[in-house]
CSV table of C-alpha atoms in Angstrom, one decimal:
chain,number,residue,atom,x,y,z
A,285,UNK,CA,51.6,149.0,125.6
A,286,UNK,CA,48.2,149.5,122.6
A,287,UNK,CA,48.3,150.0,119.4
A,288,UNK,CA,47.6,153.9,119.5
A,289,UNK,CA,49.6,154.9,122.0
A,290,UNK,CA,52.4,152.2,120.9
A,291,UNK,CA,55.2,154.6,118.8
A,292,UNK,CA,56.1,153.3,116.2
A,293,UNK,CA,52.0,153.1,115.1
A,294,UNK,CA,52.2,156.7,115.4
A,295,UNK,CA,55.4,157.4,113.0
A,296,UNK,CA,53.5,154.2,110.8
A,297,UNK,CA,50.7,157.4,110.7
A,298,UNK,CA,52.6,159.8,110.8
A,299,UNK,CA,54.7,158.6,107.7
A,300,UNK,CA,51.2,158.1,105.8
A,301,UNK,CA,50.5,162.4,105.9
A,302,UNK,CA,53.8,162.8,104.8
A,303,UNK,CA,53.5,160.0,101.7
A,304,UNK,CA,49.9,162.1,100.8
A,305,UNK,CA,51.6,165.4,101.3
A,306,UNK,CA,54.8,164.8,99.6
A,307,UNK,CA,53.1,162.8,96.2
A,308,UNK,CA,52.4,164.9,94.6
A,309,UNK,CA,56.1,167.0,94.1
A,310,UNK,CA,57.9,163.2,93.9
A,311,UNK,CA,55.3,162.7,90.9
A,312,UNK,CA,56.4,166.5,89.2
A,313,UNK,CA,60.2,166.0,89.8
A,314,UNK,CA,60.3,162.9,88.3
A,315,UNK,CA,58.5,163.7,85.4
A,316,UNK,CA,61.0,165.9,84.8
A,317,UNK,CA,64.0,164.2,85.0
A,318,UNK,CA,61.3,161.7,82.3
A,319,UNK,CA,61.2,163.9,79.8
A,320,UNK,CA,65.0,165.4,80.4
A,321,UNK,CA,66.5,162.5,80.4
A,322,UNK,CA,64.4,159.5,78.8
A,323,UNK,CA,61.1,161.4,76.7
A,324,UNK,CA,57.5,161.4,77.6
A,325,UNK,CA,55.0,160.3,75.9
A,326,UNK,CA,55.9,162.0,72.1
A,327,UNK,CA,58.4,163.9,74.0
A,328,UNK,CA,62.1,163.2,73.1
A,329,UNK,CA,65.0,163.5,75.8
A,330,UNK,CA,64.6,167.7,76.4
A,331,UNK,CA,67.4,170.0,78.0
A,332,UNK,CA,65.8,172.1,81.0
A,333,UNK,CA,64.1,175.8,79.2
A,334,UNK,CA,64.1,174.5,75.8
A,335,UNK,CA,60.0,173.5,74.4
A,336,UNK,CA,59.6,169.9,73.6
A,337,UNK,CA,56.4,169.1,70.9
A,338,UNK,CA,55.7,166.3,69.2
A,339,UNK,CA,57.8,164.7,66.1
A,340,UNK,CA,53.6,163.9,65.0
A,341,UNK,CA,49.9,164.0,65.7
A,342,UNK,CA,48.6,161.7,67.7
A,343,UNK,CA,48.6,158.3,67.4
A,344,UNK,CA,46.8,155.4,68.2
A,345,UNK,CA,48.3,153.2,70.7
A,346,UNK,CA,50.3,155.9,72.2
A,347,UNK,CA,48.9,156.6,76.5
A,348,UNK,CA,49.4,160.1,77.5
A,349,UNK,CA,48.3,162.6,79.4
A,350,UNK,CA,48.4,165.5,76.6
A,351,UNK,CA,47.2,163.1,74.0
A,352,UNK,CA,44.0,164.3,71.9
A,353,UNK,CA,43.7,165.0,68.5
A,354,UNK,CA,42.0,167.8,69.4
A,355,UNK,CA,45.1,169.5,70.1
A,356,UNK,CA,49.2,169.7,69.6
A,357,UNK,CA,51.2,169.8,72.7
A,358,UNK,CA,54.4,170.8,73.8
A,359,UNK,CA,56.2,170.9,77.2
A,360,UNK,CA,59.1,173.0,78.9
A,361,UNK,CA,60.7,172.4,81.7
A,362,UNK,CA,62.5,175.8,83.3
A,363,UNK,CA,65.2,176.2,85.7
A,364,UNK,CA,65.5,179.3,87.2
A,365,UNK,CA,68.2,179.1,89.3
A,366,UNK,CA,70.5,181.3,87.3
A,367,UNK,CA,68.0,183.9,86.2
A,368,UNK,CA,64.6,184.6,84.7
A,369,UNK,CA,63.4,183.6,81.4
A,370,UNK,CA,61.6,185.6,78.8
A,371,UNK,CA,59.3,183.9,76.7
A,372,UNK,CA,58.1,184.1,73.4
A,373,UNK,CA,54.8,183.8,72.4
A,374,UNK,CA,53.7,183.7,68.5
A,375,UNK,CA,50.1,185.6,67.6
A,376,UNK,CA,47.4,182.5,66.9
A,377,UNK,CA,45.6,184.9,65.1
A,378,UNK,CA,42.6,184.5,67.6
A,379,UNK,CA,42.6,180.5,68.2
A,380,UNK,CA,42.5,178.3,71.2
A,381,UNK,CA,46.5,178.1,73.0
A,382,UNK,CA,47.8,178.1,76.0
A,383,UNK,CA,50.2,178.1,78.0
A,384,UNK,CA,50.1,176.7,82.0
A,385,UNK,CA,52.3,177.0,84.4
A,386,UNK,CA,53.3,174.1,87.4
A,387,UNK,CA,55.6,174.6,90.1
A,388,UNK,CA,56.9,171.9,92.2
A,389,UNK,CA,54.0,171.0,94.1
A,390,UNK,CA,51.5,170.7,91.3
A,391,UNK,CA,50.7,173.6,91.2
A,392,UNK,CA,48.9,175.7,88.3
A,393,UNK,CA,50.6,179.5,89.8
A,394,UNK,CA,49.5,180.8,85.5
A,395,UNK,CA,48.0,180.4,82.0
A,396,UNK,CA,48.8,182.9,79.0
A,397,UNK,CA,46.5,182.4,76.4
A,398,UNK,CA,43.9,182.6,74.9
A,399,UNK,CA,41.1,183.0,77.7
A,400,UNK,CA,43.9,184.5,80.8
A,401,UNK,CA,45.6,186.9,78.4
A,402,UNK,CA,44.6,187.1,74.4
A,403,UNK,CA,45.7,185.5,71.0
A,404,UNK,CA,49.0,188.3,70.5
A,405,UNK,CA,52.2,188.0,69.6
A,406,UNK,CA,54.1,188.8,73.1
A,407,UNK,CA,56.7,188.7,75.2
A,408,UNK,CA,56.8,187.3,79.2
A,409,UNK,CA,59.3,187.5,82.2
A,410,UNK,CA,59.3,183.9,84.4
A,411,UNK,CA,60.8,184.8,88.0
A,412,UNK,CA,63.0,182.8,90.1
A,413,UNK,CA,61.3,183.2,93.7
A,414,UNK,CA,62.7,186.8,95.9
A,415,UNK,CA,63.4,187.9,92.0
A,416,UNK,CA,64.3,191.7,92.8
A,417,UNK,CA,65.8,193.0,89.6
A,418,UNK,CA,63.7,195.3,87.4
A,419,UNK,CA,61.1,193.8,84.3
A,420,UNK,CA,63.0,194.9,81.1
A,421,UNK,CA,61.0,196.7,77.9
A,422,UNK,CA,58.7,195.3,75.6
A,423,UNK,CA,57.4,191.5,78.1
A,424,UNK,CA,53.5,191.6,78.4
A,425,UNK,CA,53.6,191.4,82.2
A,426,UNK,CA,56.1,189.3,84.7
A,427,UNK,CA,55.0,185.4,85.5
A,428,UNK,CA,57.0,184.7,89.7
A,429,UNK,CA,57.7,181.2,90.2
A,430,UNK,CA,56.9,179.7,93.6
A,431,UNK,CA,59.8,177.6,92.8
A,432,UNK,CA,63.1,177.8,90.2
A,433,UNK,CA,62.2,174.8,88.8
A,434,UNK,CA,58.6,175.4,86.2
A,435,UNK,CA,56.9,173.3,84.1
A,436,UNK,CA,55.1,174.9,81.4
A,437,UNK,CA,52.4,173.1,79.8
A,438,UNK,CA,51.4,174.0,75.8
A,439,UNK,CA,48.2,173.4,74.0
A,440,UNK,CA,47.5,175.1,71.7
A,441,UNK,CA,43.7,174.1,69.1
A,442,UNK,CA,44.3,171.6,65.8
A,443,UNK,CA,41.5,170.8,63.7
A,444,UNK,CA,42.9,167.8,62.8
A,445,UNK,CA,45.7,166.4,60.3
A,446,UNK,CA,45.1,169.2,57.5
A,447,UNK,CA,46.6,171.3,60.2
A,448,UNK,CA,49.2,170.2,61.5
A,449,UNK,CA,51.5,171.9,59.6
A,450,UNK,CA,50.0,175.1,60.8
A,451,UNK,CA,50.8,174.8,64.6
A,452,UNK,CA,53.6,173.7,63.4
A,453,UNK,CA,54.6,176.8,62.5
A,454,UNK,CA,53.6,178.7,65.9
A,455,UNK,CA,55.0,176.1,68.1
A,456,UNK,CA,58.1,177.4,66.6
A,457,UNK,CA,57.9,180.2,67.4
A,458,UNK,CA,57.3,179.7,71.3
A,459,UNK,CA,61.2,180.0,72.7
A,460,UNK,CA,62.5,180.4,75.7
A,461,UNK,CA,65.9,182.6,76.2
A,462,UNK,CA,67.7,183.9,78.9
A,463,UNK,CA,67.6,187.5,80.9
A,464,UNK,CA,71.4,187.7,82.4
A,465,UNK,CA,74.1,185.4,82.3
A,466,UNK,CA,74.5,182.9,84.8
A,467,UNK,CA,74.7,179.8,85.8
A,468,UNK,CA,71.9,177.3,84.8
A,469,UNK,CA,72.4,173.7,86.2
A,470,UNK,CA,71.6,170.6,83.7
A,471,UNK,CA,70.0,168.2,86.4
A,472,UNK,CA,68.1,168.1,89.6
A,473,UNK,CA,69.6,167.9,93.4
A,474,UNK,CA,70.6,163.7,94.0
A,475,UNK,CA,69.1,161.6,96.3
A,476,UNK,CA,71.5,159.6,98.2
A,477,UNK,CA,72.2,157.3,95.4
A,478,UNK,CA,73.2,154.0,98.8
A,479,UNK,CA,69.4,154.1,100.5
A,480,UNK,CA,67.6,151.1,100.2
A,481,UNK,CA,65.4,151.0,97.3
A,482,UNK,CA,62.0,150.8,99.5
A,483,UNK,CA,63.5,154.2,100.6
A,484,UNK,CA,64.1,155.9,97.9
A,485,UNK,CA,60.6,158.0,97.8
A,486,UNK,CA,61.4,159.5,101.4
A,487,UNK,CA,64.6,160.1,99.8
A,488,UNK,CA,63.3,161.9,96.7
A,489,UNK,CA,61.4,164.2,99.4
A,490,UNK,CA,64.1,165.0,102.3
A,491,UNK,CA,66.1,165.9,98.8
A,492,UNK,CA,64.0,168.3,97.1
A,493,UNK,CA,61.4,169.3,99.7
A,494,UNK,CA,64.8,170.9,101.1
A,495,UNK,CA,65.4,172.3,97.0
A,496,UNK,CA,62.0,173.8,96.4
A,497,UNK,CA,59.8,174.7,99.7
A,498,UNK,CA,56.4,175.1,99.9
A,499,UNK,CA,54.1,177.8,100.4
A,500,UNK,CA,54.5,179.3,103.8
A,501,UNK,CA,50.8,178.3,104.8
A,502,UNK,CA,52.1,175.0,104.9
A,503,UNK,CA,55.6,174.8,106.2
A,504,UNK,CA,54.0,174.2,108.9
A,505,UNK,CA,52.1,171.0,108.5
A,506,UNK,CA,55.9,170.3,107.0
A,507,UNK,CA,57.3,170.4,110.6
A,508,UNK,CA,55.6,167.4,112.2
A,509,UNK,CA,57.7,165.1,110.4
A,510,UNK,CA,60.8,165.6,112.1
A,511,UNK,CA,60.8,162.8,113.4
A,512,UNK,CA,60.4,160.7,109.5
A,513,UNK,CA,64.6,161.9,108.6
A,514,UNK,CA,62.1,164.2,105.9
A,515,UNK,CA,63.6,168.0,107.7
A,516,UNK,CA,67.5,166.5,108.8
A,517,UNK,CA,70.4,168.5,105.7
A,518,UNK,CA,73.3,167.1,105.0
A,519,UNK,CA,74.0,162.9,103.9
A,520,UNK,CA,71.5,161.6,104.1
A,521,UNK,CA,69.2,160.1,107.5
A,522,UNK,CA,68.5,156.9,105.0
A,523,UNK,CA,71.2,155.1,104.4
A,524,UNK,CA,71.7,152.8,108.3
A,525,UNK,CA,68.2,153.7,109.6
A,526,UNK,CA,67.5,152.6,112.3
A,527,UNK,CA,64.6,149.7,111.9
A,528,UNK,CA,61.5,150.9,113.5
A,529,UNK,CA,62.1,154.5,112.1
A,530,UNK,CA,62.1,151.9,108.2
A,531,UNK,CA,59.1,149.7,109.5
A,532,UNK,CA,57.6,152.6,109.7
A,533,UNK,CA,58.1,154.3,106.8
A,534,UNK,CA,57.6,151.6,104.3
A,535,UNK,CA,54.2,150.5,106.3
A,536,UNK,CA,53.3,154.4,106.1
A,537,UNK,CA,53.5,154.2,102.3
A,538,UNK,CA,51.1,151.4,101.7
A,539,UNK,CA,49.0,152.5,103.9
A,540,UNK,CA,49.7,156.9,102.0
A,541,UNK,CA,48.7,154.6,99.0
A,542,UNK,CA,46.2,153.4,100.0
A,543,UNK,CA,44.2,156.2,100.8
A,544,UNK,CA,45.0,158.1,97.7
A,545,UNK,CA,43.7,154.9,95.9
A,546,UNK,CA,40.6,154.9,97.6
A,547,UNK,CA,39.9,158.5,97.2
A,548,UNK,CA,40.3,158.0,93.7
A,549,UNK,CA,38.1,155.8,93.8
A,550,UNK,CA,35.0,156.6,90.9
A,551,UNK,CA,31.6,155.7,92.2
A,552,UNK,CA,30.3,153.1,91.1
A,553,UNK,CA,26.7,154.4,92.1
A,554,UNK,CA,27.2,156.8,89.7
A,555,UNK,CA,27.4,154.2,86.6
A,556,UNK,CA,26.2,155.3,83.4
A,557,UNK,CA,27.0,159.3,84.3
A,558,UNK,CA,30.1,161.1,83.4
A,559,UNK,CA,32.8,161.7,85.1
A,560,UNK,CA,33.5,165.4,85.4
A,561,UNK,CA,35.2,167.5,88.6
A,562,UNK,CA,35.7,171.1,87.1
A,563,UNK,CA,37.1,171.4,90.9
A,564,UNK,CA,39.7,168.8,91.3
A,565,UNK,CA,42.3,171.5,91.5
A,566,UNK,CA,41.4,173.5,93.9
A,567,UNK,CA,43.8,173.0,96.3
A,568,UNK,CA,46.3,175.7,95.4
A,569,UNK,CA,45.3,178.2,98.0
A,570,UNK,CA,48.5,180.3,97.7
A,571,UNK,CA,50.0,180.7,94.4
A,572,UNK,CA,48.0,182.9,91.9
A,573,UNK,CA,49.6,184.9,89.1
A,574,UNK,CA,49.1,185.6,85.3
A,575,UNK,CA,45.5,184.3,84.2
A,576,UNK,CA,44.6,182.5,87.9
A,577,UNK,CA,41.4,183.5,89.2
A,578,UNK,CA,42.1,184.7,93.0
A,579,UNK,CA,38.5,183.3,94.3
A,580,UNK,CA,37.2,181.5,97.2
A,581,UNK,CA,35.3,179.6,94.3
A,582,UNK,CA,38.7,177.8,93.4
A,583,UNK,CA,40.1,177.2,96.9
A,584,UNK,CA,39.2,173.9,99.2
A,585,UNK,CA,38.0,175.3,101.9
A,586,UNK,CA,40.1,172.9,104.2
A,587,UNK,CA,43.6,173.1,103.7
A,588,UNK,CA,45.1,169.7,105.5
A,589,UNK,CA,42.3,167.9,102.9
A,590,UNK,CA,43.8,169.8,99.7
A,591,UNK,CA,46.9,167.4,100.3
A,592,UNK,CA,44.6,164.8,99.4
A,593,UNK,CA,43.1,166.6,96.4
A,594,UNK,CA,46.1,167.0,95.4
A,595,UNK,CA,48.2,163.6,95.2
A,596,UNK,CA,44.7,162.7,94.0
A,597,UNK,CA,45.0,165.3,90.7
A,598,UNK,CA,48.9,164.0,89.8
A,599,UNK,CA,47.4,160.4,89.8
A,600,UNK,CA,44.8,160.5,87.2
A,601,UNK,CA,45.3,164.0,85.5
A,602,UNK,CA,49.2,164.9,85.7
A,603,UNK,CA,49.2,169.0,85.4
A,604,UNK,CA,45.3,169.3,84.2
A,605,UNK,CA,44.4,173.2,84.2
A,606,UNK,CA,41.6,174.0,86.1
A,607,UNK,CA,38.4,173.5,85.4
A,608,UNK,CA,37.6,177.4,84.1
A,609,UNK,CA,40.3,177.1,81.3
A,610,UNK,CA,39.3,173.0,80.6
A,611,UNK,CA,37.9,170.2,82.4
A,612,UNK,CA,37.7,166.5,81.0
A,613,UNK,CA,34.1,164.1,81.4
A,614,UNK,CA,34.3,160.4,81.0
A,615,UNK,CA,32.8,158.3,81.1
A,616,UNK,CA,33.6,153.9,79.9
A,617,UNK,CA,29.4,153.4,80.8
A,618,UNK,CA,26.5,152.9,79.0
A,619,UNK,CA,23.4,155.0,80.0
A,620,UNK,CA,22.3,151.4,81.8
A,621,UNK,CA,25.2,150.9,83.6
A,622,UNK,CA,26.8,148.3,81.0
A,623,UNK,CA,30.4,148.4,79.8
A,624,UNK,CA,30.8,150.1,77.1
A,625,UNK,CA,32.2,147.6,74.0
A,626,UNK,CA,32.8,148.0,70.4
A,627,UNK,CA,30.4,144.4,70.0
A,628,UNK,CA,27.8,147.4,70.4
A,629,UNK,CA,26.7,149.8,68.4
A,630,UNK,CA,26.2,153.4,70.7
A,631,UNK,CA,23.6,157.3,70.4
A,632,UNK,CA,24.7,160.5,72.1
A,633,UNK,CA,22.9,163.4,71.2
A,634,UNK,CA,23.8,166.1,72.0
A,635,UNK,CA,20.2,168.0,72.5
A,636,UNK,CA,22.2,171.3,72.8
A,637,UNK,CA,25.7,171.5,71.9
A,638,UNK,CA,28.3,171.9,75.5
A,639,UNK,CA,28.5,175.3,76.2
A,640,UNK,CA,31.6,176.5,76.1
A,641,UNK,CA,34.2,179.6,74.7
A,642,UNK,CA,36.4,177.5,73.1
A,643,UNK,CA,35.5,174.1,71.7
A,644,UNK,CA,34.7,170.6,72.6
A,645,UNK,CA,35.7,167.6,71.7
A,646,UNK,CA,35.0,163.9,71.7
A,647,UNK,CA,38.0,162.0,71.6
A,648,UNK,CA,37.7,157.1,72.0
A,649,UNK,CA,40.1,155.4,74.1
A,650,UNK,CA,40.4,151.9,74.5
A,651,UNK,CA,40.6,149.7,77.6
A,652,UNK,CA,41.8,148.9,80.7
A,653,UNK,CA,45.6,150.8,79.1
A,654,UNK,CA,43.1,154.1,78.0
A,655,UNK,CA,45.6,154.9,75.0
A,656,UNK,CA,43.8,156.5,71.5
A,657,UNK,CA,42.4,154.2,70.0
A,658,UNK,CA,43.3,152.3,66.6
A,659,UNK,CA,40.5,153.4,64.4
A,660,UNK,CA,40.3,152.0,59.9
A,661,UNK,CA,38.9,155.4,59.3
A,662,UNK,CA,41.3,157.0,60.6
A,663,UNK,CA,39.1,159.0,63.4
A,664,UNK,CA,40.2,159.6,66.5
A,665,UNK,CA,37.7,162.3,68.2
A,666,UNK,CA,34.4,164.2,66.5
A,667,UNK,CA,34.2,167.9,67.8
A,668,UNK,CA,32.9,170.8,67.4
A,669,UNK,CA,35.6,171.6,64.4
A,670,UNK,CA,35.1,167.7,62.3
A,671,UNK,CA,33.6,169.2,59.1
A,672,UNK,CA,30.6,168.6,57.3
A,673,UNK,CA,29.3,166.9,61.0
A,674,UNK,CA,25.1,166.3,60.1
A,675,UNK,CA,22.8,167.9,62.4
A,676,UNK,CA,19.4,167.0,62.9
A,677,UNK,CA,16.9,169.4,61.5
A,678,UNK,CA,16.2,171.1,65.7
A,679,UNK,CA,19.4,171.8,65.7
A,680,UNK,CA,21.3,168.1,67.5
A,681,UNK,CA,23.7,166.8,66.6
A,682,UNK,CA,23.9,162.6,67.7
A,683,UNK,CA,27.1,161.0,67.2
A,684,UNK,CA,27.4,157.5,66.4
A,685,UNK,CA,30.2,155.3,67.9
A,686,UNK,CA,30.4,151.7,67.4
A,687,UNK,CA,33.1,149.3,65.3
A,688,UNK,CA,30.4,149.7,61.6
A,689,UNK,CA,30.3,152.7,59.9
A,690,UNK,CA,26.6,154.0,59.9
A,691,UNK,CA,24.9,154.5,56.7
A,692,UNK,CA,24.5,157.8,55.3
A,693,UNK,CA,24.0,160.7,56.0
A,694,UNK,CA,25.1,159.1,60.0
A,695,UNK,CA,28.0,158.3,58.6
A,696,UNK,CA,29.3,161.8,58.7
A,697,UNK,CA,28.8,161.6,62.7
A,698,UNK,CA,30.8,158.7,63.2
A,699,UNK,CA,33.5,158.1,65.8
A,700,UNK,CA,33.9,154.9,64.8
A,701,UNK,CA,35.3,152.3,68.0
A,702,UNK,CA,37.4,149.2,68.4
A,703,UNK,CA,37.1,145.9,69.2
A,704,UNK,CA,36.3,145.4,72.8
A,705,UNK,CA,35.5,147.9,76.1
A,706,UNK,CA,36.4,151.6,75.8
A,707,UNK,CA,35.8,155.3,77.3
A,708,UNK,CA,35.0,158.2,76.0
A,709,UNK,CA,36.6,161.7,77.0
A,710,UNK,CA,34.7,164.7,76.4
A,711,UNK,CA,36.5,167.7,76.6
A,712,UNK,CA,35.3,171.6,77.2
A,713,UNK,CA,38.1,174.7,76.8
A,714,UNK,CA,37.3,177.1,77.9
A,715,UNK,CA,34.2,176.1,79.6
A,716,UNK,CA,30.9,178.1,80.1
A,717,UNK,CA,29.0,179.4,83.8
A,718,UNK,CA,26.3,176.0,83.2
A,719,UNK,CA,29.4,173.1,83.3
A,720,UNK,CA,31.2,175.0,86.2
A,721,UNK,CA,28.6,175.4,88.2
A,722,UNK,CA,26.4,171.8,86.9
A,723,UNK,CA,23.3,173.0,85.7
A,724,UNK,CA,24.9,170.8,82.4
A,725,UNK,CA,24.1,167.7,82.5
A,726,UNK,CA,26.1,165.7,79.6
A,727,UNK,CA,23.1,163.2,77.6
A,728,UNK,CA,24.2,159.3,78.6
A,729,UNK,CA,25.4,157.0,75.8
A,730,UNK,CA,22.5,154.7,74.6
A,731,UNK,CA,23.7,151.1,73.1
A,732,UNK,CA,21.3,150.6,70.2
């Protein structure tokens, strides 16, 4: 019997597909559990249906997906199993903010905020799948959740340390209220603790896949995983699994991980250029609610290929927004392809400001850890809202990057660098059409 026709080899290939397909679900719900039980990044442990806000603004050494100096984050895990939740948002008086709604499969299915719904005060009703109740008076609209657990990722623009108190007051006005009496769970469905460690991923996937079904169009693909035990109900099939199945699952998971890692690997030929993908989160093909754009431009054409993109996004940019809401470009190299390092000085010259509908910011991180860089000057980011920026007579803006403070007037445009290697992240909020269609090119970082 050849390897190609070996049933165990077919199981390995199937298990690899299952890992790629299911990784975002397991990632999302594992992160939700961490959020509620131990906290995430600067956020303290917080139960379902409550917002968590950082106890302080971003500090050097912090490593978290939402960390930057341009916004303050708020996060909530919603449990809709006991019925709808009423969300209250404050009036931000025109200031940028967004609440991004993410289902358990990491699909961004709704947005509330300046771009999507404006900045006025109001209430929204978040309802579970299949809800058929009546919309109460006084709500601006209904947000239909595809799954009964939802992550809400909030970002409110913050113009530096002096602006933190204003943002704190707005965060206090973000509230979640149960619409009707009901039983709300305090945790997620629990996988069988007797399952061997090496099979825990598939046990989590089995249990959570049953409780949080995917979009209807994904069900046929998911049904392929029956031979792996992933569709079994009741007691776990992995407690005393057949050795052939165990080998297939373990090897398949390794193969699936390698596939995701390969797809996420940056193009070495692109060194010296900024890496930005406005369409990284276009794997949502079915679930479009308030504030989303339901058009072919924002949907991947190949459904099966979208599963790999979804897994890559969960691994490298968890809970990121659609490109039309915000994009982030990053680089670790100068225009000649050399690594950025604090031993040298650099400039980043914008002939024209990045085209955005809200604002842009440039943030400094150390490498390889990706933590917010230490800065004796207390500045970790610079952007169009930074006071005192000096522009040339032709309107261009030159940002100075390095350990040593440049002489005035260039010092006003200085972004301090750490001792070793560093990475730059340019965030563009409500990016313009030129960013999204690729006609705007971010200038290279030049060493001098």
